[in-house]
Short mmCIF file of C-alpha atoms in Angstrom, two decimals:
data_model
loop_
_atom_site.label_atom_id
_atom_site.label_comp_id
_atom_site.label_asym_id
_atom_site.label_seq_id
_atom_site.Cartn_x
_atom_site.Cartn_y
_atom_site.Cartn_z
CA MET A 1 -0.09 0.03 -0.24
CA GLN A 2 1.34 3.55 -0.68
CA LYS A 3 1.74 6.16 2.55
CA ILE A 4 -0.31 8.87 3.08
CA THR A 5 0.33 12.08 5.42
CA ILE A 6 -3.11 14.00 6.53
CA VAL A 7 -1.91 17.37 8.11
CA LYS A 8 -4.78 19.23 9.81
CA VAL A 9 -4.05 22.36 10.49
CA GLY A 10 -5.83 25.06 12.63
CA GLY A 11 -5.60 28.50 14.49
CA LYS A 12 -3.15 30.63 14.80
CA VAL A 13 -1.34 28.85 12.58
CA VAL A 14 -2.90 29.63 9.19
CA GLU A 15 -4.20 32.72 9.93
CA THR A 16 -1.87 34.85 9.85
CA PRO A 17 -0.07 35.26 6.42
CA GLU A 18 3.85 34.08 8.11
CA SER A 19 3.21 31.43 10.20
CA LEU A 20 0.66 30.17 7.09
CA GLN A 21 3.22 30.66 4.60
CA GLU A 22 6.07 28.60 6.80
CA LEU A 23 3.74 25.81 7.33
CA LEU A 24 3.39 25.55 3.80
CA HIS A 25 6.44 25.89 2.63
CA ASP A 26 7.25 22.70 5.08
CA PHE A 27 4.09 20.89 4.01
CA ALA A 28 4.99 21.63 0.31
CA ALA A 29 8.50 19.53 1.18
CA LEU A 30 7.00 16.55 2.70
CA GLN A 31 7.91 13.98 0.99
CA GLY A 32 5.12 10.67 -0.91
CA HIS A 33 1.12 11.58 -1.23
CA LYS A 34 -0.38 14.57 1.67
CA ILE A 35 -4.11 15.84 2.57
CA LEU A 36 -4.69 19.23 3.61
CA VAL A 37 -6.91 19.67 5.90
CA HIS A 38 -7.60 23.67 7.43
CA GLY A 39 -9.49 25.57 9.81
CA GLY A 40 -10.37 29.46 10.16
CA GLY A 41 -12.17 29.89 12.80
CA ARG A 42 -10.96 33.23 13.76
CA SER A 43 -11.30 34.71 10.34
CA ALA A 44 -14.53 33.61 10.73
CA THR A 45 -14.88 34.98 13.73
CA LYS A 46 -13.39 39.01 12.25
CA ILE A 47 -15.58 38.64 9.36
CA ALA A 48 -18.70 38.05 11.11
CA LYS A 49 -17.35 40.70 13.86
CA GLN A 50 -17.80 43.30 10.04
CA LEU A 51 -20.77 42.16 8.94
CA GLY A 52 -22.21 42.94 12.41
CA ILE A 53 -23.15 38.57 13.28
CA GLU A 54 -21.95 37.74 16.66
CA THR A 55 -20.24 35.15 16.78
CA GLN A 56 -21.60 32.45 19.94
CA MET A 57 -19.72 29.26 21.00
CA VAL A 58 -20.18 26.49 23.01
CA ASP A 59 -17.96 24.46 23.92
CA GLY A 60 -15.39 25.74 22.20
CA ARG A 61 -18.19 24.55 19.00
CA ARG A 62 -19.20 27.32 16.52
CA ILE A 63 -23.77 28.61 16.92
CA THR A 64 -23.87 28.21 13.21
CA ASP A 65 -27.33 30.50 12.29
CA LEU A 66 -27.89 31.07 8.76
CA GLU A 67 -25.78 34.30 8.10
CA THR A 68 -22.99 32.61 10.00
CA LEU A 69 -23.35 29.42 7.70
CA LYS A 70 -22.84 31.80 4.74
CA VAL A 71 -19.46 33.55 6.84
CA VAL A 72 -17.55 30.32 7.21
CA THR A 73 -18.25 29.14 3.56
CA MET A 74 -16.87 32.18 1.93
CA VAL A 75 -14.21 32.13 4.88
CA TYR A 76 -13.80 28.88 4.90
CA ALA A 77 -14.15 27.24 0.98
CA GLY A 78 -13.34 30.41 -0.29
CA LEU A 79 -10.79 33.17 1.41
CA VAL A 80 -8.79 30.64 3.18
CA ASN A 81 -9.49 27.73 1.29
CA LYS A 82 -8.42 29.75 -1.86
CA ASN A 83 -4.97 31.53 -0.56
CA ILE A 84 -3.50 28.46 0.70
CA VAL A 85 -3.80 26.67 -2.51
CA ALA A 86 -2.87 29.89 -4.53
CA SER A 87 0.47 29.23 -2.18
CA LEU A 88 0.66 25.68 -3.00
CA GLN A 89 0.18 26.30 -6.47
CA ALA A 90 3.64 29.12 -6.15
CA LYS A 91 5.44 26.30 -4.94
CA GLY A 92 4.64 23.77 -7.50
CA VAL A 93 2.20 21.64 -5.35
CA ASN A 94 -0.66 21.17 -7.77
CA SER A 95 -3.04 20.95 -5.05
CA VAL A 96 -7.22 21.58 -5.33
CA GLY A 97 -9.19 22.92 -3.00
CA LEU A 98 -12.21 20.93 -1.66
CA THR A 99 -15.13 20.97 1.07
CA GLY A 100 -17.29 17.81 1.99
CA ALA A 101 -19.91 18.71 -1.34
CA ASP A 102 -17.36 18.49 -3.27
CA LEU A 103 -17.14 15.56 -5.64
CA ASN A 104 -19.51 14.08 -2.38
CA LEU A 105 -16.44 14.00 -0.60
CA ILE A 106 -18.65 13.71 3.03
CA THR A 107 -22.23 13.94 3.88
CA ALA A 108 -23.36 14.91 7.34
CA ILE A 109 -26.44 15.27 9.10
CA LYS A 110 -27.60 18.31 10.51
CA ARG A 111 -26.76 17.93 14.31
CA PRO A 112 -29.66 17.14 16.28
CA VAL A 113 -31.16 19.62 19.02
CA LYS A 114 -30.69 18.46 22.48
CA ASP A 115 -29.72 20.73 25.14
CA ILE A 116 -28.37 22.39 22.57
CA ASP A 117 -29.47 23.94 18.90
CA TYR A 118 -25.81 24.07 17.84
CA GLY A 119 -27.43 25.38 13.90
CA TYR A 120 -26.18 23.72 10.50
CA VAL A 121 -23.41 22.16 12.33
CA GLY A 122 -23.04 19.03 10.65
CA ASP A 123 -21.69 15.52 12.16
CA VAL A 124 -20.36 13.01 9.14
CA LYS A 125 -22.09 10.31 7.90
CA SER A 126 -20.34 9.23 4.70
CA VAL A 127 -16.92 9.08 3.58
CA GLN A 128 -17.02 8.91 -0.41
CA ILE A 129 -13.22 8.61 -1.53
CA LYS A 130 -13.78 7.24 -4.72
CA GLU A 131 -13.00 10.71 -6.81
CA LEU A 132 -10.30 11.75 -4.29
CA THR A 133 -8.19 8.80 -4.06
CA THR A 134 -7.96 9.46 -8.00
CA LEU A 135 -7.16 12.33 -7.79
CA ILE A 136 -4.42 11.58 -5.20
CA GLN A 137 -3.27 9.10 -7.03
CA ARG A 138 -2.55 11.41 -10.20
CA ASP A 139 -0.24 13.64 -7.96
CA VAL A 140 -2.23 16.37 -7.17
CA VAL A 141 -3.43 17.10 -3.42
CA PRO A 142 -6.33 18.30 -1.33
CA VAL A 143 -6.83 21.21 0.33
CA ILE A 144 -10.21 20.23 2.56
CA ALA A 145 -12.27 23.45 4.09
CA PRO A 146 -14.10 22.63 7.14
CA LEU A 147 -17.76 22.11 5.65
CA THR A 148 -19.82 19.52 4.29
CA HIS A 149 -22.65 18.92 2.76
CA ASP A 150 -26.38 16.57 3.73
CA GLY A 151 -26.76 16.06 0.19
CA LYS A 152 -30.41 17.66 0.60
CA GLY A 153 -28.34 21.11 -1.65
CA ASN A 154 -27.17 22.48 1.95
CA MET A 155 -23.38 22.99 3.63
CA LEU A 156 -23.10 22.50 6.95
CA ASN A 157 -20.25 23.55 8.91
CA THR A 158 -18.28 20.37 10.36
CA ASN A 159 -15.61 20.38 12.77
CA ALA A 160 -12.15 20.62 10.96
CA ASP A 161 -10.09 17.85 13.65
CA THR A 162 -13.50 15.64 12.87
CA MET A 163 -13.49 15.45 9.17
CA ALA A 164 -9.51 15.01 9.32
CA SER A 165 -10.00 11.67 11.80
CA SER A 166 -12.90 10.73 9.01
CA LEU A 167 -10.73 10.87 5.99
CA ALA A 168 -8.70 8.99 7.50
CA SER A 169 -10.18 6.17 8.24
CA ALA A 170 -12.17 6.64 5.51
CA LEU A 171 -8.49 6.53 3.36
CA THR A 172 -7.26 3.53 5.09
CA GLN A 173 -8.88 1.67 2.51
CA GLU A 174 -6.48 2.73 -0.28
CA PHE A 175 -3.26 4.35 1.62
CA ASP A 176 -0.61 3.37 4.74
CA VAL A 177 -1.98 6.74 6.28
CA GLN A 178 -0.74 8.82 9.62
CA LEU A 179 -2.33 11.49 10.26
CA ILE A 180 -0.61 14.42 12.45
CA TYR A 181 -2.61 17.26 14.17
CA CYS A 182 -0.31 20.42 13.76
CA PHE A 183 -1.81 22.81 16.40
CA GLU A 184 0.30 26.24 18.30
CA LYS A 185 1.65 23.74 20.68
CA LYS A 186 4.40 20.96 20.47
CA GLY A 187 2.36 18.38 22.19
CA VAL A 188 -0.10 17.68 24.40
CA LEU A 189 1.46 18.32 27.93
CA SER A 190 1.22 16.80 31.66
CA ASN A 191 1.35 20.36 32.64
CA PRO A 192 -0.29 22.51 30.57
CA ASP A 193 1.78 25.45 31.86
CA ASP A 194 4.96 23.93 31.27
CA ASP A 195 6.45 23.11 27.42
CA ASP A 196 9.28 21.04 27.85
CA THR A 197 6.61 18.29 29.26
CA VAL A 198 5.58 17.14 25.73
CA ILE A 199 4.16 13.74 26.54
CA THR A 200 5.44 11.66 23.89
CA ASN A 201 3.50 8.28 23.57
CA LEU A 202 0.18 8.94 24.90
CA THR A 203 -2.21 5.48 25.61
CA TYR A 204 -5.79 5.82 25.69
CA LYS A 205 -5.85 5.14 29.16
CA LEU A 206 -3.39 8.13 30.00
CA PHE A 207 -5.70 9.95 28.05
CA LYS A 208 -8.92 8.76 30.42
CA GLN A 209 -6.63 9.28 33.28
CA TYR A 210 -5.45 13.33 31.63
CA GLN A 211 -9.20 13.88 31.18
CA GLU A 212 -10.23 12.98 34.79
CA SER A 213 -7.98 14.53 36.42
CA GLY A 214 -8.13 17.64 34.70
CA THR A 215 -4.99 17.65 32.94
CA ILE A 216 -6.21 17.36 29.37
CA ALA A 217 -9.23 19.46 29.27
CA ALA A 218 -11.43 21.69 26.51
CA GLY A 219 -10.27 21.57 22.88
CA MET A 220 -7.43 18.74 23.29
CA ILE A 221 -10.48 15.89 24.42
CA PRO A 222 -12.07 15.94 21.11
CA LYS A 223 -8.90 16.89 19.14
CA LEU A 224 -7.92 13.76 20.83
CA ASP A 225 -10.55 11.89 20.75
CA ASN A 226 -11.18 11.89 16.89
CA GLY A 227 -7.73 11.24 17.31
CA PHE A 228 -7.79 7.83 19.09
CA ASN A 229 -10.73 7.06 16.63
CA ALA A 230 -8.49 7.85 13.38
CA LEU A 231 -6.36 4.81 15.78
CA THR A 232 -8.92 2.40 15.76
CA ASN A 233 -10.23 2.83 12.24
CA GLY A 234 -6.90 1.17 11.18
CA VAL A 235 -5.00 4.44 10.42
CA LYS A 236 -1.54 3.77 11.10
CA LYS A 237 0.54 6.59 13.17
CA VAL A 238 -1.18 9.38 14.84
CA MET A 239 0.61 12.75 15.77
CA ILE A 240 0.10 15.65 17.72
CA THR A 241 2.52 18.09 17.14
CA ASN A 242 2.68 22.02 16.17
CA THR A 243 4.44 23.43 13.11
CA GLN A 244 8.11 22.20 14.08
CA GLY A 245 7.28 19.10 14.66
CA LEU A 246 5.99 18.96 11.11
CA LYS A 247 9.15 20.39 9.46
CA GLU A 248 11.94 17.82 11.99
CA GLY A 249 10.15 14.70 11.13
CA ILE A 250 6.85 12.86 12.63
CA ASP A 251 8.90 12.10 15.53
CA THR A 252 8.78 14.96 18.01
CA GLY A 253 5.09 15.86 19.18
CA THR A 254 3.01 13.55 21.18
CA ILE A 255 1.87 10.10 19.64
CA LEU A 256 -1.17 8.40 20.60
CA THR A 257 -0.78 4.66 20.64
CA ASN A 258 -3.55 1.60 21.92
CA GLU A 259 -0.93 -0.20 23.41
CA SER A 260 -1.60 0.23 27.17
CA MET B 1 -14.55 13.50 -29.88
CA GLN B 2 -16.77 13.30 -27.14
CA LYS B 3 -19.23 16.29 -26.21
CA ILE B 4 -19.25 18.82 -23.93
CA THR B 5 -21.46 21.33 -23.22
CA ILE B 6 -19.72 24.70 -21.40
CA VAL B 7 -22.62 26.58 -19.54
CA LYS B 8 -22.13 29.68 -18.52
CA VAL B 9 -24.86 31.53 -16.17
CA GLY B 10 -24.38 35.13 -14.45
CA GLY B 11 -26.28 38.38 -13.29
CA LYS B 12 -29.58 37.67 -11.24
CA VAL B 13 -29.78 33.95 -12.24
CA VAL B 14 -27.35 32.57 -9.87
CA GLU B 15 -28.36 34.54 -7.26
CA THR B 16 -32.31 34.68 -6.79
CA PRO B 17 -32.74 31.40 -5.16
CA GLU B 18 -35.68 30.13 -7.34
CA SER B 19 -33.66 31.23 -10.18
CA LEU B 20 -30.61 29.22 -9.47
CA GLN B 21 -32.47 26.23 -8.50
CA GLU B 22 -34.59 26.63 -11.84
CA LEU B 23 -31.56 26.76 -13.93
CA LEU B 24 -29.56 23.59 -12.21
CA HIS B 25 -32.52 21.51 -12.44
CA ASP B 26 -32.73 22.44 -15.97
CA PHE B 27 -28.76 22.46 -16.07
CA ALA B 28 -28.50 18.69 -14.25
CA ALA B 29 -31.07 17.75 -16.77
CA LEU B 30 -28.32 18.04 -19.52
CA GLN B 31 -27.07 14.68 -20.64
CA GLY B 32 -23.64 13.93 -21.82
CA HIS B 33 -20.46 16.56 -20.50
CA LYS B 34 -20.36 19.28 -18.49
CA ILE B 35 -19.20 22.08 -17.12
CA LEU B 36 -21.30 25.23 -15.12
CA VAL B 37 -19.06 28.67 -15.06
CA HIS B 38 -20.58 31.36 -13.02
CA GLY B 39 -20.39 34.95 -11.75
CA GLY B 40 -21.25 36.59 -8.25
CA GLY B 41 -20.66 40.23 -8.96
CA ARG B 42 -24.33 41.52 -7.78
CA SER B 43 -23.46 38.55 -4.50
CA ALA B 44 -20.29 40.56 -3.94
CA THR B 45 -21.07 43.65 -4.10
CA LYS B 46 -24.24 43.75 -1.74
CA ILE B 47 -21.02 41.55 1.08
CA ALA B 48 -18.55 44.15 0.14
CA LYS B 49 -21.25 46.66 1.19
CA GLN B 50 -22.23 45.47 4.48
CA LEU B 51 -18.12 45.28 4.31
CA GLY B 52 -18.27 48.84 4.16
CA ILE B 53 -15.92 48.38 1.58
CA GLU B 54 -16.78 50.20 -1.33
CA THR B 55 -17.86 49.42 -5.41
CA GLN B 56 -16.36 50.93 -7.76
CA MET B 57 -16.59 49.75 -11.82
CA VAL B 58 -16.03 51.29 -15.00
CA ASP B 59 -17.07 49.53 -17.54
CA GLY B 60 -18.86 47.21 -15.98
CA ARG B 61 -15.84 45.78 -14.65
CA ARG B 62 -14.98 45.54 -10.71
CA ILE B 63 -12.00 47.14 -9.64
CA THR B 64 -10.10 45.34 -7.27
CA ASP B 65 -8.30 46.43 -3.88
CA LEU B 66 -6.65 43.64 -2.00
CA GLU B 67 -10.22 44.19 0.47
CA THR B 68 -12.29 43.84 -2.78
CA LEU B 69 -10.45 40.64 -3.95
CA LYS B 70 -11.22 38.60 -0.47
CA VAL B 71 -14.49 39.57 -1.20
CA VAL B 72 -14.96 38.50 -4.62
CA THR B 73 -12.19 35.45 -3.65
CA MET B 74 -15.22 34.51 -0.76
CA VAL B 75 -18.43 35.06 -2.12
CA TYR B 76 -17.63 33.51 -5.89
CA ALA B 77 -15.67 30.34 -4.50
CA GLY B 78 -16.95 30.40 -1.34
CA LEU B 79 -20.69 31.31 -1.20
CA VAL B 80 -21.90 30.86 -4.57
CA ASN B 81 -19.51 28.30 -5.72
CA LYS B 82 -20.55 26.04 -2.68
CA ASN B 83 -23.97 26.37 -3.15
CA ILE B 84 -24.21 25.59 -6.26
CA VAL B 85 -21.77 22.67 -5.75
CA ALA B 86 -24.39 21.67 -2.89
CA SER B 87 -27.29 22.23 -4.73
CA LEU B 88 -25.77 19.87 -7.61
CA GLN B 89 -25.49 17.14 -5.57
CA ALA B 90 -28.42 17.17 -4.74
CA LYS B 91 -29.38 16.19 -7.96
CA GLY B 92 -27.09 13.76 -8.04
CA VAL B 93 -25.01 15.12 -10.56
CA ASN B 94 -21.40 14.71 -9.31
CA SER B 95 -19.55 18.33 -9.28
CA VAL B 96 -16.78 19.85 -7.56
CA GLY B 97 -16.20 23.69 -7.08
CA LEU B 98 -12.71 25.15 -8.89
CA THR B 99 -11.43 28.16 -9.50
CA GLY B 100 -8.41 29.26 -11.61
CA ALA B 101 -6.21 28.22 -8.76
CA ASP B 102 -7.12 24.73 -8.41
CA LEU B 103 -5.63 21.90 -10.00
CA ASN B 104 -3.27 24.90 -11.95
CA LEU B 105 -6.32 24.98 -14.11
CA ILE B 106 -5.94 28.41 -15.22
CA THR B 107 -3.20 31.12 -14.81
CA ALA B 108 -3.30 35.06 -15.43
CA ILE B 109 -1.20 37.78 -15.48
CA LYS B 110 -2.25 41.00 -13.10
CA ARG B 111 -3.49 43.26 -16.05
CA PRO B 112 -1.02 45.47 -16.43
CA VAL B 113 -1.81 49.49 -15.57
CA LYS B 114 -2.74 51.87 -18.39
CA ASP B 115 -5.29 54.61 -18.23
CA ILE B 116 -6.90 52.22 -15.14
CA ASP B 117 -5.87 50.46 -12.42
CA TYR B 118 -8.09 47.40 -12.35
CA GLY B 119 -6.15 46.19 -9.01
CA TYR B 120 -5.94 42.09 -8.80
CA VAL B 121 -7.28 41.59 -11.89
CA GLY B 122 -6.30 38.82 -14.24
CA ASP B 123 -6.34 38.17 -17.74
CA VAL B 124 -5.78 34.48 -18.79
CA LYS B 125 -2.34 34.09 -19.49
CA SER B 126 -2.79 30.39 -19.95
CA VAL B 127 -5.03 27.35 -19.50
CA GLN B 128 -3.97 23.43 -18.88
CA ILE B 129 -7.37 20.75 -18.92
CA LYS B 130 -5.48 17.38 -18.28
CA GLU B 131 -6.26 17.13 -14.85
CA LEU B 132 -9.40 18.73 -15.78
CA THR B 133 -10.38 16.03 -18.86
CA THR B 134 -9.86 13.22 -16.58
CA LEU B 135 -12.58 14.74 -13.99
CA ILE B 136 -14.61 14.85 -17.15
CA GLN B 137 -13.82 11.84 -18.21
CA ARG B 138 -15.10 10.26 -14.81
CA ASP B 139 -18.02 12.09 -15.13
CA VAL B 140 -17.84 14.95 -12.16
CA VAL B 141 -19.07 18.24 -13.33
CA PRO B 142 -16.79 21.06 -12.61
CA VAL B 143 -18.71 24.46 -11.46
CA ILE B 144 -15.96 26.85 -11.79
CA ALA B 145 -15.51 30.44 -10.43
CA PRO B 146 -14.70 33.63 -11.91
CA LEU B 147 -10.96 33.48 -9.98
CA THR B 148 -7.36 32.91 -11.32
CA HIS B 149 -4.10 32.77 -9.83
CA ASP B 150 -0.84 34.81 -10.48
CA GLY B 151 1.22 31.31 -10.17
CA LYS B 152 2.85 33.40 -7.37
CA GLY B 153 0.77 32.77 -4.66
CA ASN B 154 -1.81 35.43 -6.21
CA MET B 155 -6.10 34.76 -6.75
CA LEU B 156 -6.91 37.51 -8.88
CA ASN B 157 -9.95 38.28 -10.21
CA THR B 158 -11.46 37.14 -13.94
CA ASN B 159 -14.34 37.88 -16.44
CA ALA B 160 -16.53 34.75 -15.75
CA ASP B 161 -17.05 35.42 -20.00
CA THR B 162 -13.47 35.49 -20.52
CA MET B 163 -12.84 32.08 -18.28
CA ALA B 164 -15.78 30.05 -20.08
CA SER B 165 -14.31 31.11 -23.62
CA SER B 166 -10.71 30.20 -22.27
CA LEU B 167 -11.98 26.86 -20.80
CA ALA B 168 -14.04 26.35 -24.34
CA SER B 169 -10.95 27.14 -26.48
CA ALA B 170 -8.88 24.41 -24.17
CA LEU B 171 -11.09 21.77 -23.99
CA THR B 172 -11.16 22.01 -28.07
CA GLN B 173 -8.23 20.06 -27.66
CA GLU B 174 -9.92 16.75 -26.22
CA PHE B 175 -13.95 17.33 -26.70
CA ASP B 176 -17.01 18.49 -29.18
CA VAL B 177 -17.44 21.71 -27.29
CA GLN B 178 -20.59 24.58 -27.30
CA LEU B 179 -20.65 27.09 -25.05
CA ILE B 180 -23.75 28.24 -24.05
CA TYR B 181 -23.89 31.90 -22.76
CA CYS B 182 -27.40 32.16 -20.14
CA PHE B 183 -28.09 35.31 -18.98
CA GLU B 184 -31.53 37.66 -18.40
CA LYS B 185 -32.59 37.92 -22.17
CA LYS B 186 -33.59 34.99 -25.29
CA GLY B 187 -30.93 35.89 -27.50
CA VAL B 188 -28.58 39.73 -28.30
CA LEU B 189 -31.28 41.77 -29.84
CA SER B 190 -31.64 44.14 -32.71
CA ASN B 191 -34.09 46.30 -31.17
CA PRO B 192 -32.54 46.53 -27.33
CA ASP B 193 -35.99 47.64 -25.72
CA ASP B 194 -38.25 44.09 -27.56
CA ASP B 195 -37.46 41.08 -26.93
CA ASP B 196 -39.03 39.64 -29.67
CA THR B 197 -36.37 40.85 -31.61
CA VAL B 198 -33.57 38.32 -31.07
CA ILE B 199 -30.96 37.49 -33.80
CA THR B 200 -31.06 33.98 -34.52
CA ASN B 201 -27.68 34.56 -36.68
CA LEU B 202 -25.05 36.76 -35.85
CA THR B 203 -22.12 36.88 -37.99
CA TYR B 204 -19.14 38.32 -36.51
CA LYS B 205 -19.85 41.29 -39.72
CA LEU B 206 -23.30 41.79 -38.52
CA PHE B 207 -22.09 42.18 -34.14
CA LYS B 208 -19.51 44.97 -35.75
CA GLN B 209 -21.89 46.75 -37.76
CA TYR B 210 -24.47 46.22 -35.12
CA GLN B 211 -21.58 47.59 -32.40
CA GLU B 212 -21.13 50.27 -34.68
CA SER B 213 -24.50 51.83 -34.78
CA GLY B 214 -24.87 51.36 -31.00
CA THR B 215 -27.44 47.92 -30.96
CA ILE B 216 -25.10 46.49 -29.62
CA ALA B 217 -23.59 48.26 -26.30
CA ALA B 218 -22.67 47.75 -23.09
CA GLY B 219 -21.35 44.34 -21.26
CA MET B 220 -23.00 42.80 -24.57
CA ILE B 221 -19.89 43.43 -26.34
CA PRO B 222 -16.80 42.19 -24.78
CA LYS B 223 -19.58 38.78 -24.45
CA LEU B 224 -19.53 38.61 -28.01
CA ASP B 225 -16.04 39.10 -28.68
CA ASN B 226 -15.61 36.60 -26.20
CA GLY B 227 -17.63 34.05 -28.01
CA PHE B 228 -16.83 34.27 -31.71
CA ASN B 229 -13.25 33.96 -29.91
CA ALA B 230 -13.84 30.37 -29.68
CA LEU B 231 -15.39 30.37 -32.84
CA THR B 232 -11.99 30.70 -34.00
CA ASN B 233 -10.13 29.13 -31.40
CA GLY B 234 -12.29 25.64 -32.54
CA VAL B 235 -15.77 25.75 -30.91
CA LYS B 236 -18.51 23.78 -32.87
CA LYS B 237 -20.95 26.24 -31.37
CA VAL B 238 -21.40 29.65 -29.46
CA MET B 239 -25.24 30.47 -28.51
CA ILE B 240 -26.43 33.23 -26.43
CA THR B 241 -29.22 32.42 -24.51
CA ASN B 242 -31.82 32.87 -21.48
CA THR B 243 -32.04 30.19 -18.67
CA GLN B 244 -35.96 28.75 -20.90
CA GLY B 245 -32.93 28.71 -23.66
CA LEU B 246 -30.80 25.90 -22.23
CA LYS B 247 -34.35 24.40 -20.57
CA GLU B 248 -35.97 23.81 -24.72
CA GLY B 249 -31.78 22.73 -25.98
CA ILE B 250 -29.95 24.45 -28.06
CA ASP B 251 -32.08 25.53 -30.83
CA THR B 252 -33.16 29.22 -29.51
CA GLY B 253 -31.32 31.87 -28.99
CA THR B 254 -28.11 33.62 -30.90
CA ILE B 255 -26.69 31.58 -32.01
CA LEU B 256 -23.40 32.78 -33.49
CA THR B 257 -21.56 31.87 -36.77
CA ASN B 258 -18.13 32.79 -38.10
CA GLU B 259 -20.22 32.07 -42.08
CA SER B 260 -20.79 35.91 -43.49
#
């Protein structure tokens, strides 16, 4: 089986021109098949504010009413995605920007309302990798924005970590997959206040212990849940690191492991 | 050679939900390979206004400063393009939304400043159809937003009529191409005030006569220049019509002809 590396970048990394260019430089240098999955929440919040739309977050998740859906569709699929694609083309990487609607890649179900109505937020239902695989095998590099569709004509806002994990899992049918979550920190920290306490190998058991003690909290929990899901689904390697880790190879940061 | 139909829709058609859905219904029903090229200028103007950015037009062309470039990238590649893709998916058409940056499809040169500085506006330099052709031959339907890139990392705003004409011309290498410009009127009118005066066959000579007399003016001139260019480059059929013409087949509207 051929190898593929899926890099998910989020947050600040994609939203300042300098760190984005640095990331894309390192991403362009990665050998073999690859996919970039990006976020763009900060830009969306900024544009929403300029449009007079208030951003509401619950547990780090964006409440996506119809106006907010328009904003995230514009910002993720338009502004952020196409600037990344144009930058990669300039670096000689033949990329294509996609959402879950393109090529019918990822369909989702509008999240059912329980305690909270998240609005136009999609939970991944299915991933169709046939056309994506053809593109990858032709050495095209997909750049994926965190949006899905419901199959009824509506776009849905979907968490980028979840999209990366779902894609990674589905691609195990065709590839040896490794998944790298790139974020601001060097890795998962045993002491959130000390950047030098990266947990090199994180077992699921240890993750649950840290979660219980509150050491691992907030946005890191769904990220790790997504990571361990990918591992369970056959992804060969899942790593949490910063862009520096991407540069130096895949042996820095936190590697998730199912072994206990 | 296999046939392909390129439909360019602009203006009001794509920007009211009802007319867009009607168009997409008819487009979905078209047999064989096809491509949709869309505009989105009215939405861009509206969003720009909401963001406090003033829209400046010269001869029907948008002056595209850096802030306006962001807006058109968001609106064309994000909002308009992805809503079309999601709608087509709902109609069972496996579509993919692209700009000129994606797959390195269309590179352009930032328009040189003569009398007017159009800003980040791109004049088409080259069209690479290799990856597009593969997608088309796999029965994927490309949906193309009017943006190109300069190969140096910048997106550029490019006229949708020109993009359709350039794509049509390039695709003659691989396909029997017909190009349909869909707009508000039934076709090119010999009396602009009477919708029933459609010129069924418009020769280049007649076009130039009408242009001289002022019967054909404004935005119709570059549209027809683009159309005749496509014809000269080997496109089999070029038609100007409204969405009704698309519905009824390809024998209504104005057909351009190089014969005198």
